[in-house]
Amino acid sequence: MKIFTHLTIGLFSLLLLSGHTAFAQLGAVRGVVRDTMTSQAYQNASVVLLNQTDSFLIADSRTDSKGEFELKSIKPGTYILMASYPKRITYFKEINIALEEVKRYDIALSSLHKVLEEVIVTKDVSRFKMNGDTAEFNASAYNLSENANVEDLVRQFPGIQIDNKGRITAFGKTVEKVLVDGEEFFSEDPVLITRNLKADLIDKVQIYQKQSAQSEFTGIKDDNAAQTINLKLKEDRKNGYFGKLEAGKGTEGFNENQGMFNYFRDKLKAAGYLTVSNTAKIGLDQSAQMSYAEGNDNPIANSLDTWDGSYSEIGLPSTWAAGGHFSDKWRGDRDNFRVNLRSGRMSIDATENNLNIVSAKDRILTSESSKNFNNRIIRHGGDIYSNFTLDSLTSIRINLQLSQVRKRVDEVIDSHTFEDTTRFLNSNLRQYFGDTDLNSLKNEVLFLRKLRRPRRTFSLSLSSIFNKETGEGKLFSETRYNSDYNQEENAKFDQTRTLGSSYSQFSTKISYTEPITTFGTLVFDFGANINVGKSQLLAKDNDSDDIDSLSSSNYQLNRKTFDASVNYVFDKNQIRLVLGGATNISLFSQQNLMITEKSNRKFFNLFPKAEIKWSPKSSTSLSLRYNGQTIQPTLEQLQPLRNNLDPLNVFIGNPTLNQSFSNTVNFDVQDFQTYNMRLFLFGGSMSMIKNPINISTNITSEGVSTYTYVNNPDLNNLRYSGYLNYSVHMKKLDMGFGLNATTTGNIESNFIEGVPNRIKQHVTSATITLTKQKADLYNTWLTLGPNFTSNNSQAASIVNTGWGASLIGDFSLYLPLKMQFNVNFDYLKMASTNYFNDNLDRLLINSYLQKSILKKNNLLLKLSVNDLLNQNVGFSRGAANNIVYQRQFNTIRRYVMVSLAWDFNKTLSSNGK
């Protein structure tokens, strides 16, 4: 942390020193900024002076009400004068300033439809601009190969990192959504869109944090904003169709097939896709990855098994996925309708071996286990959205989401536990086979009304969620104990487990905004939520047909919450300020239906909130945010169920749990320099959680661990994260350079055999990225850097630290005869730690050679090889509570594939031909 702090202070000191030097000189630049056609003066237009050699910022100003500006104390030299205003062409002019010289410029800006002769238009200038909180990139300013896709395009942007799985990080935040012309487009998987849409279809790429519809309307940001990329298509591609067909066959039984079709007619869009693959490169959702819990806002206690329905590179997956999209707009885009349909299936065949080091109060336990599973999940879903504009001030939005998921789990686990690596404690063999179904329905109706007075608005949201989960599974378990610790020596059970759970939620939120000054607005919110959750798990012994009361539960949790908030928003020129807070009343009703035990509880909470953002320029901002909120215990944590799915690691709920309270502070600094594509980002967050819900662990003499959820009012939990990103386009080398550093950590408390314990976990990484390209010749990028991981459990005497390093790169060479050669590599080094002596050095190399065929070069024949050196050994390490673990598993390794891909498109005229 000290190094990170010194680096931050140094960067800020450098900025302050450069600013002081710039204002300590004698020249000056004055002038006025106006409209080309009307000569209207532009107030708050941005005027900056850049160093001609390195584009370093020398001075900046905003125009006054008369459109006038002044840049003072400019030393003699050659500079670039730049002026900008929303929806106008940016002005650039090279100027020379002599000693004590004062120059005046009459700057005229034209609309985007007209380019003035005075404007210096360069490739770099037109690449990027900031519109408020939205970064917008001009796709046509980047020279890419003819067959480049959206991922190839986005990778060229400053502040963007993309891993080999296609996951995108933009400006320090993971991209959760990829939109097309502002709309969600058939697939939840951003990778499916970025890797299948061609770059030459794109006009602009926008990156921003998408708020909820009600938050966008009121202007008060919520805490659930999603980092979003919006792809704006070229106008001439919005009348016609385009798509892609690809088929690939490989060795070892691997295949990769996909098809996509898109039809656009003015505002009408229709699209569909189908993927069939077992290479894990397509057809998997980046976020939920066909997750079983998708759409489940309040996870029902899913106790039949532990699989969440996702693929995490463990095992060999086989998937198919299909989807469709239809949308249309009418009445001048005031009304619109959208429907998305999705369906998919995934199966995973896997083998894994785990080594767990468990620290008790005065001894060390070692647990070794092997696991084989064949799991399957099938999901169908869709959503319907419609917006109706009743008049110029009123609109209604309706959103409906449906989801149906079925999963099957078939697993066998064999484990052995030793004390001090030699003394046998226990062994367990268990088999589980079961099916579970989850049906989910969400709907929301949003009424939005702008009143006659500017900034006075009213909005009403009504929403509901219905989830139902049912399932049945067979569990067989046989445990053998060391007779020195347990006289029974063996424990065996054969059970049928039946699950029947449901969850429903009804919510309403009313928002009203009232302007009280020219720049100040009061925002009033009132919300009510009614939640009803029920979880029933019955474990019946197959030998006797008796119910195992300790491992069965029928529990209901009803929760009512009422919120009221007032926020003051001040927004003037460079300053945005939000001050306010909310009150909350929570009513809990808990009932154990197996013994008719019932309890009621009531909580009153205050949620303070503050935010300030300073934007001295359109491309520079500093923001600081604080908010407080409660963390409610989940139904799974509350219900008094002794989950015996793993008889050696038993979790028990606690119906007496209280809520926790989180105080969170976030800060962000961002500075974009358009002229040389320089980006500086710095930020972080810290959360302190009072009365946290932690785990109390008790370990018996025979090595059985029991975990109970408890509150800890004496020790707070602390979570923190930070990031630093600097990138620039080095003109002399025509190369992109990026520096990225991240740190995350937490300090939490728990109990080990009644003894309070502090757990400290920390991960820090730093990377340097270099990118260089030359159209139709080559394209390459390289990312390398170290990382450090530390896990410290105080009472358990665990100190597990380790260094690592990564090197990731990609190189494409464009050859004669319409051929392209590509190689990408991923090197990972994981050093030995205090508990694990083995080093891991892994180098993954993938490569392909492709040739373009046909006159339009739209048919690609590709020969590719995955994991050329056959080194993709599944391996991971980590820590949780008083456990450090190492995992080895099977995964996709070397194969060779031949594929044929056809990209097609046709632009239609207005008459459809």
Tab-separated table of C-alpha atoms in Angstrom, residues 245-649:
chain	number	residue	atom	x	y	z
A	245	LEU	CA	-22.070	-18.746	-40.841
A	246	GLU	CA	-19.191	-20.781	-39.452
A	247	ALA	CA	-18.500	-24.499	-39.138
A	248	GLY	CA	-15.417	-26.081	-37.603
A	249	LYS	CA	-14.308	-29.666	-37.039
A	250	GLY	CA	-11.340	-30.581	-34.882
A	251	THR	CA	-9.360	-33.468	-33.509
A	252	GLU	CA	-10.254	-35.124	-30.187
A	253	GLY	CA	-13.929	-34.680	-31.028
A	254	PHE	CA	-13.972	-30.876	-30.776
A	255	ASN	CA	-16.319	-28.792	-32.907
A	256	GLU	CA	-17.363	-25.156	-33.199
A	257	ASN	CA	-20.388	-24.099	-35.226
A	258	GLN	CA	-22.383	-20.888	-35.240
A	259	GLY	CA	-24.708	-18.804	-37.320
A	260	MET	CA	-26.056	-15.267	-37.013
A	261	PHE	CA	-28.477	-13.289	-39.134
A	262	ASN	CA	-29.476	-9.619	-38.774
A	263	TYR	CA	-32.104	-7.754	-40.770
A	264	PHE	CA	-32.552	-3.971	-40.457
A	265	ARG	CA	-35.205	-1.843	-42.127
A	266	ASP	CA	-35.176	1.758	-40.892
A	267	LYS	CA	-36.079	1.352	-37.196
A	268	LEU	CA	-37.059	-2.282	-37.471
A	269	LYS	CA	-34.511	-4.902	-36.377
A	270	ALA	CA	-34.752	-8.667	-36.510
A	271	ALA	CA	-31.943	-11.030	-35.599
A	272	GLY	CA	-31.232	-14.607	-34.652
A	273	TYR	CA	-28.292	-16.792	-33.710
A	274	LEU	CA	-27.405	-20.435	-33.078
A	275	THR	CA	-24.204	-21.868	-31.614
A	276	VAL	CA	-23.178	-25.496	-31.134
A	277	SER	CA	-19.758	-26.008	-29.605
A	278	ASN	CA	-17.636	-27.891	-27.095
A	279	THR	CA	-14.587	-25.587	-27.102
A	280	ALA	CA	-15.923	-23.114	-24.448
A	281	LYS	CA	-15.199	-20.223	-26.840
A	282	ILE	CA	-18.773	-19.490	-27.887
A	283	GLY	CA	-22.226	-20.052	-26.442
A	284	LEU	CA	-21.318	-19.286	-22.821
A	285	ASP	CA	-22.719	-16.244	-21.046
A	286	GLN	CA	-19.922	-14.094	-19.601
A	287	SER	CA	-21.726	-13.169	-16.401
A	288	ALA	CA	-24.169	-15.909	-15.461
A	289	GLN	CA	-22.854	-18.458	-17.984
A	290	MET	CA	-26.244	-20.136	-18.040
A	291	SER	CA	-26.268	-19.819	-14.274
A	292	TYR	CA	-29.017	-21.653	-12.448
A	293	ALA	CA	-29.581	-18.652	-10.209
A	294	GLU	CA	-30.265	-16.190	-13.033
A	295	GLY	CA	-33.286	-14.085	-12.307
A	296	ASN	CA	-33.325	-15.109	-8.646
A	297	ASP	CA	-33.010	-11.799	-6.788
A	298	ASN	CA	-33.326	-13.433	-3.379
A	299	PRO	CA	-31.593	-16.836	-3.648
A	300	ILE	CA	-33.825	-19.491	-2.191
A	301	ALA	CA	-31.958	-21.895	0.068
A	302	ASN	CA	-30.828	-24.279	-2.655
A	303	SER	CA	-29.711	-27.217	-0.536
A	304	LEU	CA	-30.023	-30.169	-2.871
A	305	ASP	CA	-26.556	-29.593	-4.339
A	306	THR	CA	-23.752	-27.021	-4.518
A	307	TRP	CA	-23.483	-26.424	-8.288
A	308	ASP	CA	-24.587	-22.955	-9.364
A	309	GLY	CA	-24.985	-23.928	-13.005
A	310	SER	CA	-21.930	-22.122	-14.397
A	311	TYR	CA	-18.795	-23.266	-16.213
A	312	SER	CA	-15.551	-22.128	-14.559
A	313	GLU	CA	-13.052	-23.888	-16.874
A	314	ILE	CA	-13.333	-27.097	-14.816
A	315	GLY	CA	-14.045	-30.082	-17.036
A	316	LEU	CA	-15.124	-30.451	-20.642
A	317	PRO	CA	-18.265	-28.522	-21.622
A	318	SER	CA	-20.666	-29.114	-24.462
A	319	THR	CA	-23.134	-26.357	-25.304
A	320	TRP	CA	-25.754	-25.203	-27.697
A	321	ALA	CA	-27.476	-21.854	-27.514
A	322	ALA	CA	-30.036	-20.075	-29.656
A	323	GLY	CA	-31.745	-16.727	-29.521
A	324	GLY	CA	-33.825	-14.224	-31.403
A	325	HIS	CA	-34.483	-10.480	-31.338
A	326	PHE	CA	-37.162	-8.236	-32.764
A	327	SER	CA	-37.606	-4.516	-32.196
A	328	ASP	CA	-39.267	-1.577	-33.872
A	329	LYS	CA	-39.837	2.129	-33.288
A	330	TRP	CA	-42.547	4.412	-34.594
A	331	ARG	CA	-44.024	7.890	-34.150
A	332	GLY	CA	-40.618	9.544	-34.399
A	333	ASP	CA	-38.988	7.007	-32.047
A	334	ARG	CA	-41.395	7.978	-29.263
A	335	ASP	CA	-42.890	4.473	-29.122
A	336	ASN	CA	-40.939	1.247	-29.338
A	337	PHE	CA	-41.274	-2.463	-28.782
A	338	ARG	CA	-38.613	-5.128	-28.188
A	339	VAL	CA	-38.653	-8.878	-27.611
A	340	ASN	CA	-35.701	-11.224	-26.966
A	341	LEU	CA	-35.854	-15.011	-26.791
A	342	ARG	CA	-33.105	-17.321	-25.530
A	343	SER	CA	-32.609	-21.046	-25.150
A	344	GLY	CA	-29.598	-23.147	-24.325
A	345	ARG	CA	-28.152	-26.334	-22.949
A	346	MET	CA	-24.805	-27.072	-21.332
A	347	SER	CA	-23.298	-30.274	-19.986
A	348	ILE	CA	-19.972	-30.660	-18.170
A	349	ASP	CA	-17.929	-33.813	-17.624
A	350	ALA	CA	-15.192	-33.197	-15.061
A	351	THR	CA	-12.669	-34.704	-12.678
A	352	GLU	CA	-10.966	-32.703	-9.952
A	353	ASN	CA	-8.627	-33.316	-7.025
A	354	ASN	CA	-8.571	-30.994	-4.023
A	355	LEU	CA	-6.054	-30.496	-1.226
A	356	ASN	CA	-7.313	-28.471	1.763
A	357	ILE	CA	-5.167	-27.313	4.689
A	358	VAL	CA	-7.463	-26.652	7.668
A	359	SER	CA	-6.132	-24.814	10.714
A	360	ALA	CA	-7.796	-25.567	14.012
A	361	LYS	CA	-6.960	-23.868	17.308
A	362	ASP	CA	-3.990	-26.085	18.132
A	363	ARG	CA	-3.559	-28.457	15.168
A	364	ILE	CA	-3.397	-28.687	11.382
A	365	LEU	CA	-5.725	-30.938	9.374
A	366	THR	CA	-5.098	-32.049	5.805
A	367	SER	CA	-8.016	-33.106	3.631
A	368	GLU	CA	-7.574	-34.778	0.231
A	369	SER	CA	-10.541	-35.407	-2.041
A	370	SER	CA	-11.356	-36.485	-5.576
A	371	LYS	CA	-14.544	-35.563	-7.369
A	372	ASN	CA	-16.125	-36.787	-10.590
A	373	PHE	CA	-19.257	-35.175	-11.935
A	374	ASN	CA	-21.434	-35.041	-15.007
A	375	ASN	CA	-23.766	-32.063	-14.758
A	376	ARG	CA	-26.312	-30.621	-17.138
A	377	ILE	CA	-28.393	-27.483	-17.328
A	378	ILE	CA	-31.142	-26.445	-19.749
A	379	ARG	CA	-32.484	-22.923	-19.799
A	380	HIS	CA	-35.216	-21.101	-21.713
A	381	GLY	CA	-36.072	-17.457	-21.265
A	382	GLY	CA	-37.062	-14.191	-22.807
A	383	ASP	CA	-37.997	-10.614	-22.180
A	384	ILE	CA	-40.488	-8.142	-23.625
A	385	TYR	CA	-40.101	-4.382	-23.408
A	386	SER	CA	-42.354	-1.623	-24.654
A	387	ASN	CA	-42.431	2.159	-24.330
A	388	PHE	CA	-45.563	4.165	-25.052
A	389	THR	CA	-45.511	7.974	-25.223
A	390	LEU	CA	-48.913	9.306	-24.279
A	391	ASP	CA	-48.007	12.926	-24.977
A	392	SER	CA	-44.925	15.138	-25.062
A	393	LEU	CA	-44.618	14.915	-21.267
A	394	THR	CA	-45.842	11.432	-20.378
A	395	SER	CA	-44.664	7.911	-21.138
A	396	ILE	CA	-45.215	4.378	-19.857
A	397	ARG	CA	-42.638	1.580	-19.981
A	398	ILE	CA	-43.461	-2.084	-19.527
A	399	ASN	CA	-40.853	-4.808	-18.994
A	400	LEU	CA	-41.532	-8.532	-18.641
A	401	GLN	CA	-38.933	-11.300	-18.118
A	402	LEU	CA	-39.466	-15.055	-18.071
A	403	SER	CA	-37.016	-17.820	-17.222
A	404	GLN	CA	-37.247	-21.590	-16.931
A	405	VAL	CA	-34.224	-23.596	-15.825
A	406	ARG	CA	-33.685	-27.290	-15.195
A	407	LYS	CA	-30.441	-28.765	-13.970
A	408	ARG	CA	-29.207	-32.268	-13.255
A	409	VAL	CA	-26.280	-33.054	-10.973
A	410	ASP	CA	-24.546	-36.453	-10.892
A	411	GLU	CA	-21.403	-36.534	-8.726
A	412	VAL	CA	-19.204	-38.875	-6.713
A	413	ILE	CA	-16.792	-37.564	-4.050
A	414	ASP	CA	-14.168	-39.519	-2.126
A	415	SER	CA	-12.259	-37.731	0.670
A	416	HIS	CA	-9.715	-38.483	3.437
A	417	THR	CA	-8.688	-36.315	6.388
A	418	PHE	CA	-5.470	-36.529	8.384
A	419	GLU	CA	-4.056	-34.732	11.396
A	420	ASP	CA	-0.532	-33.397	10.875
A	421	THR	CA	-0.520	-35.208	7.476
A	422	THR	CA	-0.025	-38.682	9.031
A	423	ARG	CA	-2.690	-39.513	11.649
A	424	PHE	CA	-5.871	-40.767	9.962
A	425	LEU	CA	-9.066	-39.062	11.188
A	426	ASN	CA	-11.828	-39.938	8.726
A	427	SER	CA	-12.820	-40.821	5.184
A	428	ASN	CA	-16.042	-40.238	3.322
A	429	LEU	CA	-17.555	-41.606	0.131
A	430	ARG	CA	-20.740	-39.988	-1.102
A	431	GLN	CA	-22.841	-40.079	-4.247
A	432	TYR	CA	-25.520	-37.629	-5.256
A	433	PHE	CA	-27.940	-37.625	-8.183
A	434	GLY	CA	-30.761	-35.127	-8.514
A	435	ASP	CA	-32.905	-32.850	-10.669
A	436	THR	CA	-34.007	-29.319	-9.810
A	437	ASP	CA	-36.318	-26.864	-11.589
A	438	LEU	CA	-36.540	-23.098	-11.212
A	439	ASN	CA	-39.267	-20.983	-12.801
A	440	SER	CA	-39.003	-17.205	-12.617
A	441	LEU	CA	-41.222	-14.309	-13.667
A	442	LYS	CA	-40.336	-10.606	-13.377
A	443	ASN	CA	-42.380	-7.636	-14.494
A	444	GLU	CA	-42.234	-3.870	-14.101
A	445	VAL	CA	-44.470	-0.992	-15.122
A	446	LEU	CA	-42.898	2.479	-15.045
A	447	PHE	CA	-44.904	5.689	-15.389
A	448	LEU	CA	-42.886	8.826	-16.205
A	449	ARG	CA	-44.315	12.341	-16.236
A	450	LYS	CA	-42.580	15.665	-16.853
A	451	LEU	CA	-44.584	18.495	-15.336
A	452	ARG	CA	-44.945	21.979	-16.780
A	453	ARG	CA	-42.132	23.541	-14.806
A	454	PRO	CA	-38.646	22.548	-16.037
A	455	ARG	CA	-36.998	19.808	-13.906
A	456	ARG	CA	-40.267	19.052	-12.090
A	457	THR	CA	-41.043	15.378	-12.651
A	458	PHE	CA	-43.093	12.520	-11.259
A	459	SER	CA	-42.457	8.804	-11.733
A	460	LEU	CA	-44.067	5.642	-10.414
A	461	SER	CA	-42.634	2.128	-10.579
A	462	LEU	CA	-44.601	-1.073	-9.896
A	463	SER	CA	-42.770	-4.395	-10.048
A	464	SER	CA	-43.044	-7.995	-8.939
A	465	ILE	CA	-40.942	-11.153	-8.905
A	466	PHE	CA	-42.142	-14.742	-8.617
A	467	ASN	CA	-39.739	-17.674	-8.240
A	468	LYS	CA	-40.561	-21.311	-7.636
A	469	GLU	CA	-38.010	-24.053	-7.110
A	470	THR	CA	-38.684	-27.780	-6.858
A	471	GLY	CA	-36.445	-30.811	-6.978
A	472	GLU	CA	-35.593	-34.283	-5.783
A	473	GLY	CA	-32.242	-35.932	-5.235
A	474	LYS	CA	-30.719	-39.176	-3.949
A	475	LEU	CA	-27.845	-38.889	-1.469
A	476	PHE	CA	-25.763	-41.819	-0.266
A	477	SER	CA	-22.948	-41.225	2.210
A	478	GLU	CA	-20.612	-43.530	4.132
A	479	THR	CA	-18.106	-42.081	6.617
A	480	ARG	CA	-15.380	-44.058	8.420
A	481	TYR	CA	-13.778	-42.601	11.557
A	482	ASN	CA	-10.624	-43.445	13.474
A	483	SER	CA	-11.812	-45.624	16.373
A	484	ASP	CA	-9.536	-43.709	18.771
A	485	TYR	CA	-11.872	-40.713	18.346
A	486	ASN	CA	-15.251	-42.258	17.557
A	487	GLN	CA	-16.499	-45.569	18.931
A	488	GLU	CA	-19.049	-45.982	16.124
A	489	GLU	CA	-16.221	-46.076	13.552
A	490	ASN	CA	-18.735	-45.881	10.663
A	491	ALA	CA	-21.692	-43.655	9.811
A	492	LYS	CA	-23.882	-44.410	6.800
A	493	PHE	CA	-27.095	-42.941	5.432
A	494	ASP	CA	-29.145	-43.301	2.257
A	495	GLN	CA	-31.637	-40.470	1.774
A	496	THR	CA	-34.097	-38.979	-0.668
A	497	ARG	CA	-34.035	-35.181	-0.442
A	498	THR	CA	-37.068	-33.216	-1.655
A	499	LEU	CA	-37.015	-29.449	-2.186
A	500	GLY	CA	-40.014	-27.158	-2.505
A	501	SER	CA	-39.284	-23.446	-2.216
A	502	SER	CA	-40.818	-20.206	-3.416
A	503	TYR	CA	-40.144	-16.501	-3.322
A	504	SER	CA	-42.319	-13.546	-4.248
A	505	GLN	CA	-41.698	-9.819	-4.124
A	506	PHE	CA	-43.985	-6.839	-4.692
A	507	SER	CA	-42.370	-3.397	-4.942
A	508	THR	CA	-43.370	0.160	-5.609
A	509	LYS	CA	-41.360	3.338	-5.814
A	510	ILE	CA	-42.557	6.915	-6.223
A	511	SER	CA	-40.145	9.699	-7.192
A	512	TYR	CA	-40.841	13.424	-7.370
A	513	THR	CA	-38.364	16.166	-8.309
A	514	GLU	CA	-38.896	19.819	-7.458
A	515	PRO	CA	-36.586	22.627	-8.630
A	516	ILE	CA	-36.007	25.094	-5.781
A	517	THR	CA	-33.310	27.261	-7.378
A	518	THR	CA	-31.914	27.787	-10.864
A	519	PHE	CA	-29.382	25.005	-10.311
A	520	GLY	CA	-30.800	23.140	-7.325
A	521	THR	CA	-33.385	20.359	-7.221
A	522	LEU	CA	-34.987	18.359	-4.429
A	523	VAL	CA	-35.696	14.682	-5.136
A	524	PHE	CA	-38.264	12.862	-2.989
A	525	ASP	CA	-38.556	9.061	-3.058
A	526	PHE	CA	-40.900	6.656	-1.333
A	527	GLY	CA	-40.699	2.895	-1.675
A	528	ALA	CA	-42.419	-0.164	-0.274
A	529	ASN	CA	-41.428	-3.826	-0.640
A	530	ILE	CA	-43.202	-6.982	0.442
A	531	ASN	CA	-41.130	-10.175	0.297
A	532	VAL	CA	-42.424	-13.675	1.057
A	533	GLY	CA	-39.889	-16.509	1.020
A	534	LYS	CA	-40.467	-20.149	1.862
A	535	SER	CA	-37.907	-22.947	1.858
A	536	GLN	CA	-38.795	-26.561	2.490
A	537	LEU	CA	-36.245	-29.380	2.433
A	538	LEU	CA	-37.230	-32.840	3.557
A	539	ALA	CA	-34.572	-35.557	3.999
A	540	LYS	CA	-36.150	-39.017	4.193
A	541	ASP	CA	-34.165	-42.149	5.079
A	542	ASN	CA	-34.756	-44.718	2.347
A	543	ASP	CA	-34.250	-47.658	4.727
A	544	SER	CA	-36.933	-46.643	7.250
A	545	ASP	CA	-38.998	-43.973	5.451
A	546	ASP	CA	-38.425	-41.743	8.482
A	547	ILE	CA	-37.798	-37.998	8.150
A	548	ASP	CA	-34.358	-36.894	9.314
A	549	SER	CA	-35.481	-33.961	11.462
A	550	LEU	CA	-31.958	-32.528	11.893
A	551	SER	CA	-31.410	-32.321	8.118
A	552	SER	CA	-34.941	-31.193	7.249
A	553	SER	CA	-36.514	-27.781	7.421
A	554	ASN	CA	-39.702	-25.948	6.500
A	555	TYR	CA	-39.089	-22.269	7.046
A	556	GLN	CA	-40.823	-19.073	6.003
A	557	LEU	CA	-39.470	-15.523	6.047
A	558	ASN	CA	-41.768	-12.557	5.391
A	559	ARG	CA	-40.132	-9.169	5.094
A	560	LYS	CA	-41.746	-5.762	4.670
A	561	THR	CA	-39.675	-2.650	4.097
A	562	PHE	CA	-40.696	0.966	3.756
A	563	ASP	CA	-38.273	3.639	2.527
A	564	ALA	CA	-38.452	7.414	2.324
A	565	SER	CA	-35.631	9.623	1.077
A	566	VAL	CA	-34.858	13.247	0.301
A	567	ASN	CA	-31.871	14.315	-1.792
A	568	TYR	CA	-30.711	17.753	-2.824
A	569	VAL	CA	-29.035	17.950	-6.236
A	570	PHE	CA	-26.977	20.979	-7.215
A	571	ASP	CA	-25.708	21.016	-10.806
A	572	LYS	CA	-23.983	24.118	-12.140
A	573	ASN	CA	-21.191	24.351	-14.687
A	574	GLN	CA	-18.343	22.306	-13.251
A	575	ILE	CA	-19.892	21.162	-9.958
A	576	ARG	CA	-22.453	18.467	-9.242
A	577	LEU	CA	-23.403	17.938	-5.601
A	578	VAL	CA	-25.836	15.427	-4.082
A	579	LEU	CA	-26.683	15.509	-0.363
A	580	GLY	CA	-29.398	13.588	1.394
A	581	GLY	CA	-30.391	10.326	2.878
A	582	ALA	CA	-33.153	7.845	3.500
A	583	THR	CA	-35.026	6.266	6.372
A	584	ASN	CA	-36.056	2.638	6.380
A	585	ILE	CA	-38.363	0.496	8.466
A	586	SER	CA	-37.935	-3.287	8.107
A	587	LEU	CA	-40.456	-5.742	9.541
A	588	PHE	CA	-39.352	-9.386	9.783
A	589	SER	CA	-41.677	-12.301	10.392
A	590	GLN	CA	-39.901	-15.661	10.699
A	591	GLN	CA	-41.690	-18.959	11.167
A	592	ASN	CA	-40.375	-22.501	11.579
A	593	LEU	CA	-43.302	-24.439	10.149
A	594	MET	CA	-41.996	-27.794	11.387
A	595	ILE	CA	-42.413	-26.833	15.041
A	596	THR	CA	-44.795	-23.829	14.649
A	597	GLU	CA	-42.192	-21.486	16.106
A	598	LYS	CA	-42.658	-17.854	15.129
A	599	SER	CA	-40.843	-14.590	15.822
A	600	ASN	CA	-41.303	-10.972	14.726
A	601	ARG	CA	-38.616	-8.295	14.593
A	602	LYS	CA	-38.503	-4.641	13.632
A	603	PHE	CA	-35.567	-2.497	12.469
A	604	PHE	CA	-35.311	1.247	11.917
A	605	ASN	CA	-32.435	2.480	9.750
A	606	LEU	CA	-30.926	5.701	8.455
A	607	PHE	CA	-29.104	5.707	5.097
A	608	PRO	CA	-26.970	8.832	4.582
A	609	LYS	CA	-25.766	9.718	1.091
A	610	ALA	CA	-23.382	12.307	-0.333
A	611	GLU	CA	-21.745	12.828	-3.714
A	612	ILE	CA	-19.650	15.566	-5.219
A	613	LYS	CA	-18.236	15.729	-8.721
A	614	TRP	CA	-15.997	18.442	-10.101
A	615	SER	CA	-15.508	18.643	-13.869
A	616	PRO	CA	-13.076	21.488	-14.630
A	617	LYS	CA	-13.158	20.375	-18.273
A	618	SER	CA	-15.432	18.171	-20.317
A	619	SER	CA	-12.696	15.524	-20.329
A	620	THR	CA	-11.634	15.795	-16.675
A	621	SER	CA	-13.536	14.956	-13.517
A	622	LEU	CA	-13.003	14.143	-9.861
A	623	SER	CA	-15.787	12.512	-7.865
A	624	LEU	CA	-16.283	11.408	-4.280
A	625	ARG	CA	-19.294	9.397	-3.092
A	626	TYR	CA	-20.529	8.044	0.224
A	627	ASN	CA	-23.558	5.937	1.036
A	628	GLY	CA	-24.740	3.772	3.904
A	629	GLN	CA	-27.009	0.753	3.636
A	630	THR	CA	-28.061	-2.344	5.524
A	631	ILE	CA	-27.160	-5.926	4.633
A	632	GLN	CA	-30.027	-8.267	5.423
A	633	PRO	CA	-29.486	-11.937	6.350
A	634	THR	CA	-30.619	-14.321	3.639
A	635	LEU	CA	-33.182	-17.052	4.032
A	636	GLU	CA	-30.424	-19.661	3.743
A	637	GLN	CA	-28.518	-18.042	6.626
A	638	LEU	CA	-31.636	-17.821	8.805
A	639	GLN	CA	-33.327	-21.175	8.436
A	640	PRO	CA	-32.284	-23.674	11.166
A	641	LEU	CA	-31.221	-26.401	8.755
A	642	ARG	CA	-28.331	-28.778	9.371
A	643	ASN	CA	-27.206	-29.286	5.784
A	644	ASN	CA	-25.665	-32.750	5.611
A	645	LEU	CA	-24.847	-32.705	1.883
A	646	ASP	CA	-21.209	-32.973	3.000
A	647	PRO	CA	-21.267	-34.763	6.400
A	648	LEU	CA	-17.697	-33.660	7.154
A	649	ASN	CA	-18.492	-29.964	6.518
